[in-house]
PDB file of C-alpha atoms and ligand atoms in Angstrom:
ATOM      1  CA  MET A   1       0.020   0.003  -0.003  1.00 73.00           C
ATOM      2  CA  ASN A   2       1.422   3.285  -1.104  1.00 77.00           C
ATOM      3  CA  ARG A   3      -1.201   5.899  -0.106  1.00 93.00           C
ATOM      4  CA  LYS A   4      -0.161   9.564   0.053  1.00 93.00           C
ATOM      5  CA  LYS A   5      -1.318  11.625   3.072  1.00 96.00           C
ATOM      6  CA  ILE A   6      -2.657  14.994   1.858  1.00 97.00           C
ATOM      7  CA  VAL A   7      -3.933  18.128   3.465  1.00 97.00           C
ATOM      8  CA  ALA A   8      -5.442  20.554   0.892  1.00 98.00           C
ATOM      9  CA  GLY A   9      -6.824  24.018   1.459  1.00 98.00           C
ATOM     10  CA  ASN A  10      -9.663  25.211  -0.723  1.00 98.00           C
ATOM     11  CA  TRP A  11      -9.762  28.962  -0.431  1.00 98.00           C
ATOM     12  CA  LYS A  12     -12.838  29.260  -2.639  1.00 98.00           C
ATOM     13  CA  MET A  13     -13.626  32.891  -3.662  1.00 98.00           C
ATOM     14  CA  ASN A  14     -11.835  34.487  -0.780  1.00 98.00           C
ATOM     15  CA  THR A  15      -8.771  36.675  -0.256  1.00 98.00           C
ATOM     16  CA  ASN A  16      -7.236  39.419  -2.353  1.00 98.00           C
ATOM     17  CA  LEU A  17      -3.654  39.164  -3.759  1.00 98.00           C
ATOM     18  CA  ASN A  18      -1.973  40.512  -0.624  1.00 98.00           C
ATOM     19  CA  GLU A  19      -4.003  38.356   1.693  1.00 98.00           C
ATOM     20  CA  ALA A  20      -3.354  35.290  -0.460  1.00 98.00           C
ATOM     21  CA  LEU A  21       0.354  35.931  -0.390  1.00 97.00           C
ATOM     22  CA  GLU A  22       0.399  36.490   3.393  1.00 97.00           C
ATOM     23  CA  LEU A  23      -1.620  33.338   4.024  1.00 98.00           C
ATOM     24  CA  MET A  24       0.657  31.254   1.811  1.00 97.00           C
ATOM     25  CA  ASN A  25       3.770  32.673   3.576  1.00 95.00           C
ATOM     26  CA  PHE A  26       2.345  31.918   6.982  1.00 96.00           C
ATOM     27  CA  ILE A  27       1.463  28.315   6.037  1.00 95.00           C
ATOM     28  CA  GLN A  28       4.851  27.950   4.364  1.00 93.00           C
ATOM     29  CA  ASN A  29       6.680  29.055   7.483  1.00 91.00           C
ATOM     30  CA  ASN A  30       4.547  27.191  10.045  1.00 91.00           C
ATOM     31  CA  SER A  31       3.676  23.866   8.573  1.00 87.00           C
ATOM     32  CA  VAL A  32       5.805  20.820   9.103  1.00 73.00           C
ATOM     33  CA  SER A  33       8.155  20.314   6.167  1.00 62.00           C
ATOM     34  CA  SER A  34       7.654  16.615   6.059  1.00 64.00           C
ATOM     35  CA  SER A  35       7.670  14.485   2.972  1.00 69.00           C
ATOM     36  CA  GLN A  36       5.015  12.385   4.746  1.00 84.00           C
ATOM     37  CA  VAL A  37       2.201  14.771   4.064  1.00 93.00           C
ATOM     38  CA  GLU A  38       1.560  16.571   0.792  1.00 95.00           C
ATOM     39  CA  LYS A  39       0.299  20.081   1.234  1.00 96.00           C
ATOM     40  CA  ILE A  40      -1.805  21.605  -1.532  1.00 97.00           C
ATOM     41  CA  LEU A  41      -3.284  25.081  -1.688  1.00 98.00           C
ATOM     42  CA  PHE A  42      -6.196  25.974  -4.024  1.00 98.00           C
ATOM     43  CA  PRO A  43      -6.196  29.754  -4.295  1.00 98.00           C
ATOM     44  CA  PRO A  44      -8.487  31.691  -6.645  1.00 98.00           C
ATOM     45  CA  PHE A  45      -7.350  31.454 -10.335  1.00 98.00           C
ATOM     46  CA  ALA A  46      -6.204  35.137 -10.285  1.00 98.00           C
ATOM     47  CA  PHE A  47      -3.499  34.539  -7.684  1.00 98.00           C
ATOM     48  CA  ILE A  48      -2.092  31.175  -8.685  1.00 98.00           C
ATOM     49  CA  LYS A  49       0.873  32.445 -10.670  1.00 97.00           C
ATOM     50  CA  SER A  50       1.917  35.024  -7.992  1.00 97.00           C
ATOM     51  CA  ILE A  51       1.690  32.328  -5.285  1.00 97.00           C
ATOM     52  CA  LYS A  52       3.509  29.845  -7.308  1.00 95.00           C
ATOM     53  CA  ASP A  53       6.336  32.365  -8.002  1.00 94.00           C
ATOM     54  CA  ALA A  54       6.557  33.286  -4.282  1.00 94.00           C
ATOM     55  CA  LEU A  55       6.823  29.719  -2.970  1.00 92.00           C
ATOM     56  CA  SER A  56       9.988  28.574  -1.477  1.00 83.00           C
ATOM     57  CA  ILE A  57      11.198  25.227  -2.862  1.00 77.00           C
ATOM     58  CA  ILE A  58      11.994  24.008   0.602  1.00 73.00           C
ATOM     59  CA  ASN A  59       8.508  23.469   1.876  1.00 71.00           C
ATOM     60  CA  LYS A  60       7.256  21.796  -1.286  1.00 86.00           C
ATOM     61  CA  ILE A  61       3.708  23.119  -1.192  1.00 94.00           C
ATOM     62  CA  LYS A  62       1.753  22.183  -4.272  1.00 96.00           C
ATOM     63  CA  ILE A  63      -0.690  24.533  -5.937  1.00 97.00           C
ATOM     64  CA  GLY A  64      -4.021  23.759  -7.573  1.00 98.00           C
ATOM     65  CA  ALA A  65      -6.846  25.467  -9.348  1.00 98.00           C
ATOM     66  CA  GLN A  66     -10.436  25.173  -8.117  1.00 98.00           C
ATOM     67  CA  ASN A  67     -11.822  24.365 -11.566  1.00 98.00           C
ATOM     68  CA  CYS A  68     -10.864  24.063 -15.186  1.00 98.00           C
ATOM     69  CA  SER A  69     -12.750  24.147 -18.525  1.00 98.00           C
ATOM     70  CA  GLU A  70     -14.101  21.129 -20.191  1.00 98.00           C
ATOM     71  CA  TYR A  71     -12.792  22.584 -23.506  1.00 98.00           C
ATOM     72  CA  ASN A  72      -9.276  22.671 -24.828  1.00 97.00           C
ATOM     73  CA  PHE A  73      -9.081  26.198 -26.236  1.00 97.00           C
ATOM     74  CA  GLY A  74     -11.174  28.662 -28.277  1.00 98.00           C
ATOM     75  CA  ALA A  75     -14.102  31.006 -28.071  1.00 98.00           C
ATOM     76  CA  TYR A  76     -15.288  30.190 -24.526  1.00 98.00           C
ATOM     77  CA  THR A  77     -15.260  33.630 -22.830  1.00 98.00           C
ATOM     78  CA  GLY A  78     -14.332  33.477 -19.213  1.00 97.00           C
ATOM     79  CA  GLU A  79     -13.069  29.870 -19.236  1.00 98.00           C
ATOM     80  CA  ILE A  80      -9.678  28.656 -18.190  1.00 98.00           C
ATOM     81  CA  SER A  81      -8.222  25.565 -19.722  1.00 98.00           C
ATOM     82  CA  ALA A  82      -6.178  22.816 -18.171  1.00 98.00           C
ATOM     83  CA  ASN A  83      -3.361  23.652 -20.529  1.00 98.00           C
ATOM     84  CA  MET A  84      -3.274  27.247 -19.274  1.00 98.00           C
ATOM     85  CA  LEU A  85      -3.021  25.926 -15.741  1.00 98.00           C
ATOM     86  CA  LYS A  86      -0.219  23.686 -16.657  1.00 98.00           C
ATOM     87  CA  SER A  87       1.625  26.588 -18.378  1.00 97.00           C
ATOM     88  CA  ILE A  88       1.772  28.410 -15.047  1.00 96.00           C
ATOM     89  CA  SER A  89       3.070  25.342 -13.310  1.00 94.00           C
ATOM     90  CA  CYS A  90      -0.117  24.373 -11.509  1.00 97.00           C
ATOM     91  CA  ASP A  91       0.028  20.924 -10.037  1.00 97.00           C
ATOM     92  CA  TYR A  92      -3.553  20.062  -9.278  1.00 98.00           C
ATOM     93  CA  VAL A  93      -7.125  20.888 -10.219  1.00 98.00           C
ATOM     94  CA  LEU A  94     -10.245  20.358  -8.197  1.00 98.00           C
ATOM     95  CA  ILE A  95     -13.155  18.820 -10.066  1.00 98.00           C
ATOM     96  CA  GLY A  96     -16.715  18.017  -9.017  1.00 97.00           C
ATOM     97  CA  HIS A  97     -16.860  20.160  -5.898  1.00 97.00           C
ATOM     98  CA  SER A  98     -20.459  20.277  -4.587  1.00 95.00           C
ATOM     99  CA  GLU A  99     -20.532  24.045  -5.064  1.00 96.00           C
ATOM    100  CA  ARG A 100     -19.884  23.518  -8.793  1.00 97.00           C
ATOM    101  CA  ARG A 101     -22.604  20.914  -8.835  1.00 96.00           C
ATOM    102  CA  ARG A 102     -25.100  23.083  -6.822  1.00 94.00           C
ATOM    103  CA  TYR A 103     -24.572  26.636  -7.975  1.00 96.00           C
ATOM    104  CA  PHE A 104     -23.248  26.077 -11.503  1.00 97.00           C
ATOM    105  CA  ASN A 105     -25.340  22.938 -12.334  1.00 97.00           C
ATOM    106  CA  GLU A 106     -22.220  20.998 -13.457  1.00 98.00           C
ATOM    107  CA  THR A 107     -22.855  17.475 -14.346  1.00 98.00           C
ATOM    108  CA  SER A 108     -20.982  14.115 -14.354  1.00 98.00           C
ATOM    109  CA  LYS A 109     -20.592  14.492 -18.197  1.00 98.00           C
ATOM    110  CA  GLN A 110     -18.796  17.803 -17.652  1.00 98.00           C
ATOM    111  CA  PHE A 111     -16.655  16.422 -14.875  1.00 98.00           C
ATOM    112  CA  SER A 112     -15.551  13.581 -17.236  1.00 98.00           C
ATOM    113  CA  LEU A 113     -14.589  16.075 -19.856  1.00 98.00           C
ATOM    114  CA  LYS A 114     -12.787  18.203 -17.399  1.00 98.00           C
ATOM    115  CA  ILE A 115     -10.824  15.204 -16.068  1.00 98.00           C
ATOM    116  CA  GLU A 116     -10.017  14.283 -19.657  1.00 98.00           C
ATOM    117  CA  GLN A 117      -8.597  17.815 -20.276  1.00 98.00           C
ATOM    118  CA  ALA A 118      -6.693  17.784 -16.952  1.00 98.00           C
ATOM    119  CA  LEU A 119      -5.107  14.389 -17.690  1.00 98.00           C
ATOM    120  CA  LYS A 120      -4.108  15.527 -21.161  1.00 98.00           C
ATOM    121  CA  ALA A 121      -2.436  18.546 -19.608  1.00 98.00           C
ATOM    122  CA  ASP A 122      -0.712  16.334 -17.100  1.00 98.00           C
ATOM    123  CA  LEU A 123      -2.400  17.824 -14.033  1.00 98.00           C
ATOM    124  CA  LYS A 124      -3.309  15.854 -11.013  1.00 98.00           C
ATOM    125  CA  ILE A 125      -6.915  15.904  -9.926  1.00 98.00           C
ATOM    126  CA  ILE A 126      -8.899  15.917  -6.780  1.00 98.00           C
ATOM    127  CA  PHE A 127     -12.385  14.619  -7.672  1.00 98.00           C
ATOM    128  CA  CYS A 128     -15.091  15.335  -5.075  1.00 98.00           C
ATOM    129  CA  VAL A 129     -18.219  13.322  -4.296  1.00 98.00           C
ATOM    130  CA  GLY A 130     -20.782  13.531  -1.506  1.00 97.00           C
ATOM    131  CA  GLU A 131     -24.454  13.318  -0.702  1.00 96.00           C
ATOM    132  CA  ASN A 132     -26.734  16.159   0.587  1.00 94.00           C
ATOM    133  CA  LEU A 133     -28.728  16.106   3.742  1.00 92.00           C
ATOM    134  CA  GLU A 134     -31.971  14.862   2.054  1.00 92.00           C
ATOM    135  CA  GLN A 135     -30.074  11.982   0.484  1.00 94.00           C
ATOM    136  CA  ARG A 136     -28.468  11.108   3.799  1.00 93.00           C
ATOM    137  CA  LYS A 137     -31.765  11.196   5.607  1.00 91.00           C
ATOM    138  CA  SER A 138     -33.467   9.017   2.983  1.00 94.00           C
ATOM    139  CA  ASN A 139     -30.574   6.545   3.314  1.00 95.00           C
ATOM    140  CA  SER A 140     -29.584   6.887  -0.333  1.00 96.00           C
ATOM    141  CA  HIS A 141     -26.136   8.265   0.388  1.00 96.00           C
ATOM    142  CA  PHE A 142     -24.219   5.103  -0.695  1.00 97.00           C
ATOM    143  CA  ASN A 143     -26.027   4.896  -3.998  1.00 97.00           C
ATOM    144  CA  ILE A 144     -25.561   8.627  -4.651  1.00 97.00           C
ATOM    145  CA  VAL A 145     -21.793   8.534  -4.242  1.00 97.00           C
ATOM    146  CA  LYS A 146     -21.555   5.298  -6.103  1.00 98.00           C
ATOM    147  CA  THR A 147     -23.341   6.874  -9.092  1.00 98.00           C
ATOM    148  CA  GLN A 148     -21.151   9.975  -8.842  1.00 98.00           C
ATOM    149  CA  LEU A 149     -18.052   7.868  -8.996  1.00 97.00           C
ATOM    150  CA  ASN A 150     -19.290   5.402 -11.653  1.00 97.00           C
ATOM    151  CA  GLU A 151     -20.502   8.127 -13.994  1.00 97.00           C
ATOM    152  CA  VAL A 152     -17.147   9.764 -14.040  1.00 97.00           C
ATOM    153  CA  LEU A 153     -14.387   7.260 -13.210  1.00 95.00           C
ATOM    154  CA  SER A 154     -15.662   4.707 -15.741  1.00 91.00           C
ATOM    155  CA  HIS A 155     -14.215   7.149 -18.384  1.00 90.00           C
ATOM    156  CA  VAL A 156     -10.766   7.346 -16.715  1.00 95.00           C
ATOM    157  CA  PRO A 157      -8.223   5.002 -18.231  1.00 95.00           C
ATOM    158  CA  LYS A 158      -6.894   2.526 -15.723  1.00 94.00           C
ATOM    159  CA  ASP A 159      -3.293   3.676 -16.170  1.00 95.00           C
ATOM    160  CA  LYS A 160      -4.235   7.316 -15.238  1.00 96.00           C
ATOM    161  CA  ILE A 161      -5.958   6.516 -11.954  1.00 95.00           C
ATOM    162  CA  ASN A 162      -2.723   7.278 -10.096  1.00 94.00           C
ATOM    163  CA  LYS A 163      -3.283  10.920 -11.094  1.00 97.00           C
ATOM    164  CA  LEU A 164      -6.499  11.062  -9.132  1.00 98.00           C
ATOM    165  CA  VAL A 165      -7.223  11.744  -5.457  1.00 98.00           C
ATOM    166  CA  LEU A 166     -10.787  11.438  -4.229  1.00 98.00           C
ATOM    167  CA  ALA A 167     -12.474  13.685  -1.736  1.00 98.00           C
ATOM    168  CA  TYR A 168     -15.567  12.658   0.205  1.00 97.00           C
ATOM    169  CA  GLU A 169     -17.394  15.841   1.095  1.00 95.00           C
ATOM    170  CA  PRO A 170     -20.914  15.332   2.585  1.00 95.00           C
ATOM    171  CA  VAL A 171     -22.718  18.462   1.459  1.00 92.00           C
ATOM    172  CA  TRP A 172     -24.446  18.753   4.808  1.00 89.00           C
ATOM    173  CA  ALA A 173     -21.076  19.156   6.475  1.00 89.00           C
ATOM    174  CA  ILE A 174     -19.600  21.794   4.107  1.00 85.00           C
ATOM    175  CA  GLY A 175     -19.387  25.165   5.779  1.00 83.00           C
ATOM    176  CA  THR A 176     -21.982  24.204   8.310  1.00 85.00           C
ATOM    177  CA  GLY A 177     -19.789  23.474  11.270  1.00 82.00           C
ATOM    178  CA  GLU A 178     -21.278  20.039  11.300  1.00 82.00           C
ATOM    179  CA  THR A 179     -18.729  17.339  10.756  1.00 85.00           C
ATOM    180  CA  ALA A 180     -19.142  13.648   9.886  1.00 85.00           C
ATOM    181  CA  SER A 181     -18.135  11.609  12.845  1.00 92.00           C
ATOM    182  CA  PRO A 182     -14.961   9.498  12.383  1.00 94.00           C
ATOM    183  CA  LEU A 183     -17.171   6.407  12.317  1.00 95.00           C
ATOM    184  CA  LEU A 184     -19.289   7.775   9.577  1.00 95.00           C
ATOM    185  CA  ALA A 185     -16.410   9.103   7.555  1.00 96.00           C
ATOM    186  CA  GLN A 186     -14.565   5.805   7.861  1.00 97.00           C
ATOM    187  CA  GLU A 187     -17.703   3.891   6.730  1.00 97.00           C
ATOM    188  CA  MET A 188     -18.079   5.952   3.668  1.00 97.00           C
ATOM    189  CA  HIS A 189     -14.373   6.029   2.749  1.00 98.00           C
ATOM    190  CA  LEU A 190     -14.324   2.233   2.963  1.00 98.00           C
ATOM    191  CA  TYR A 191     -17.329   2.063   0.783  1.00 98.00           C
ATOM    192  CA  LEU A 192     -15.777   4.421  -1.837  1.00 98.00           C
ATOM    193  CA  ARG A 193     -12.618   2.244  -1.850  1.00 98.00           C
ATOM    194  CA  ASN A 194     -14.795  -0.764  -2.590  1.00 97.00           C
ATOM    195  CA  VAL A 195     -16.527   0.996  -5.429  1.00 97.00           C
ATOM    196  CA  ILE A 196     -13.097   1.898  -6.914  1.00 97.00           C
ATOM    197  CA  SER A 197     -12.024  -1.682  -6.545  1.00 96.00           C
ATOM    198  CA  GLN A 198     -15.141  -2.757  -8.570  1.00 95.00           C
ATOM    199  CA  ILE A 199     -14.448  -0.206 -11.273  1.00 95.00           C
ATOM    200  CA  PHE A 200     -10.660  -0.781 -11.466  1.00 95.00           C
ATOM    201  CA  SER A 201      -8.966  -3.243  -9.143  1.00 95.00           C
ATOM    202  CA  GLU A 202      -8.371  -3.925  -5.445  1.00 96.00           C
ATOM    203  CA  ASP A 203      -4.804  -2.889  -5.883  1.00 95.00           C
ATOM    204  CA  LEU A 204      -5.629   0.486  -7.366  1.00 95.00           C
ATOM    205  CA  ALA A 205      -8.344   1.007  -4.760  1.00 96.00           C
ATOM    206  CA  GLN A 206      -5.755   0.418  -1.980  1.00 96.00           C
ATOM    207  CA  ASN A 207      -3.495   2.966  -3.483  1.00 96.00           C
ATOM    208  CA  ILE A 208      -5.834   5.867  -4.080  1.00 97.00           C
ATOM    209  CA  SER A 209      -5.913   8.602  -1.432  1.00 98.00           C
ATOM    210  CA  ILE A 210      -9.317   9.588  -0.171  1.00 98.00           C
ATOM    211  CA  LEU A 211      -9.696  12.868   1.671  1.00 98.00           C
ATOM    212  CA  TYR A 212     -12.439  13.931   4.007  1.00 97.00           C
ATOM    213  CA  GLY A 213     -13.983  17.431   3.537  1.00 96.00           C
ATOM    214  CA  GLY A 214     -16.659  19.203   5.465  1.00 93.00           C
ATOM    215  CA  SER A 215     -16.102  21.463   8.490  1.00 91.00           C
ATOM    216  CA  CYS A 216     -12.717  19.748   9.191  1.00 94.00           C
ATOM    217  CA  ASN A 217     -10.792  21.854  11.651  1.00 95.00           C
ATOM    218  CA  SER A 218      -7.893  21.657  14.116  1.00 95.00           C
ATOM    219  CA  GLN A 219     -10.188  20.099  16.770  1.00 95.00           C
ATOM    220  CA  ASN A 220     -11.464  17.178  14.761  1.00 95.00           C
ATOM    221  CA  ALA A 221      -8.735  16.631  12.217  1.00 96.00           C
ATOM    222  CA  LYS A 222      -6.716  14.143  14.168  1.00 96.00           C
ATOM    223  CA  GLU A 223      -9.476  11.763  14.928  1.00 96.00           C
ATOM    224  CA  LEU A 224     -10.647  11.886  11.359  1.00 96.00           C
ATOM    225  CA  PHE A 225      -7.157  11.332   9.970  1.00 96.00           C
ATOM    226  CA  ASP A 226      -6.643   8.423  12.326  1.00 96.00           C
ATOM    227  CA  CYS A 227      -9.341   6.391  10.481  1.00 97.00           C
ATOM    228  CA  PRO A 228      -7.682   3.740   8.413  1.00 97.00           C
ATOM    229  CA  ASP A 229      -9.343   4.814   5.094  1.00 98.00           C
ATOM    230  CA  VAL A 230      -9.127   8.616   5.593  1.00 97.00           C
ATOM    231  CA  ASP A 231      -5.967   9.799   4.003  1.00 97.00           C
ATOM    232  CA  GLY A 232      -6.220  13.449   4.799  1.00 97.00           C
ATOM    233  CA  GLY A 233      -8.537  16.432   4.392  1.00 97.00           C
ATOM    234  CA  LEU A 234      -9.813  18.945   1.882  1.00 98.00           C
ATOM    235  CA  ILE A 235     -10.306  21.996   4.054  1.00 97.00           C
ATOM    236  CA  GLY A 236     -12.457  25.050   3.297  1.00 97.00           C
ATOM    237  CA  GLY A 237     -13.133  27.610   5.998  1.00 96.00           C
ATOM    238  CA  ALA A 238     -10.309  26.543   8.332  1.00 97.00           C
ATOM    239  CA  SER A 239      -7.746  26.821   5.507  1.00 98.00           C
ATOM    240  CA  LEU A 240      -8.238  30.585   5.431  1.00 98.00           C
ATOM    241  CA  ILE A 241      -6.920  30.877   9.030  1.00 98.00           C
ATOM    242  CA  GLY A 242      -3.222  30.194   8.850  1.00 97.00           C
ATOM    243  CA  HIS A 243      -2.608  28.845  12.345  1.00 96.00           C
ATOM    244  CA  GLU A 244      -5.725  26.590  12.085  1.00 97.00           C
ATOM    245  CA  PHE A 245      -4.650  25.137   8.827  1.00 97.00           C
ATOM    246  CA  CYS A 246      -1.128  24.541  10.036  1.00 95.00           C
ATOM    247  CA  LYS A 247      -2.489  22.784  13.054  1.00 95.00           C
ATOM    248  CA  ILE A 248      -4.523  20.520  10.766  1.00 95.00           C
ATOM    249  CA  ILE A 249      -1.422  19.774   8.653  1.00 94.00           C
ATOM    250  CA  ASN A 250       0.608  19.108  11.806  1.00 90.00           C
ATOM    251  CA  SER A 251      -1.996  16.828  13.255  1.00 88.00           C
ATOM    252  CA  PHE A 252      -0.830  13.964  11.066  1.00 83.00           C
TER     253      PHE A 252
HETATM  254  P1  PGA B 301     -15.487  23.555   4.757  1.00 75.01           P
HETATM  255  O1  PGA B 301     -15.383  23.335   3.207  1.00 75.01           O
HETATM  256  O2  PGA B 301     -14.200  23.023   5.378  1.00 75.01           O
HETATM  257  O3  PGA B 301     -15.575  25.050   4.900  1.00 75.01           O
HETATM  258  O4  PGA B 301     -16.646  22.841   5.259  1.00 75.01           O
HETATM  259  C1  PGA B 301     -14.878  22.195   2.622  1.00 75.01           C
HETATM  260  C2  PGA B 301     -14.880  22.229   1.094  1.00 75.01           C
HETATM  261  O5  PGA B 301     -15.902  22.740   0.585  1.00 75.01           O
HETATM  262  O6  PGA B 301     -13.951  21.854   0.416  1.00 75.01           O
END
């Protein structure tokens, strides 16, 4: 088993350029420089290049974009392609976040195309899945995430699966202060690993990192990361507070 531990900060549509640089510097100076945990920051598109240029090579923080276009290039006003991201040395791209699903009506078909573009551009991907409160209450959460995975991952070539990281983000826990209990997170992560094993193979399923996201903070990170199938976190709100985010990173 060769699973990477990852702590990723999704800054969403927050910060201005100075705040973004300050936050990156704080994290860079205060997080453990360990090769055990991969650290990834997802700033807004507009600041990626400045942040990338200001990074020290010592801490090895990786940088990702929060989205990319499903198209390669051309007359798509306002879109940003995976190739453009690669050309500014972006490492990762986030695809399938629930906010993209919910506010921008993005679909599995689009996520598949985006992943295809990202893979062509040689970007790594964090692909997010997760059920909403209604689906959890009606006990359809397993089927929902299975469908979300199947619809997208069945289009990913087997030899590219090592470019993917998964994030389980129950929508009812995102930005709400309500976190999945370690028990519940572990149950779902194990389930996701089984689905991956059905789509690809047991070996690939054992080697893919699955992150938890949804009100993860410095108080609950350790017990979540201690779960055998939780390989780290995708952090929203708490990643905007430097010392909180560093505590989360350092809780591994
Ligand atoms: P949160 O967001 O940590 O603020 O709940 C997580 C996410 O949306 O990635």
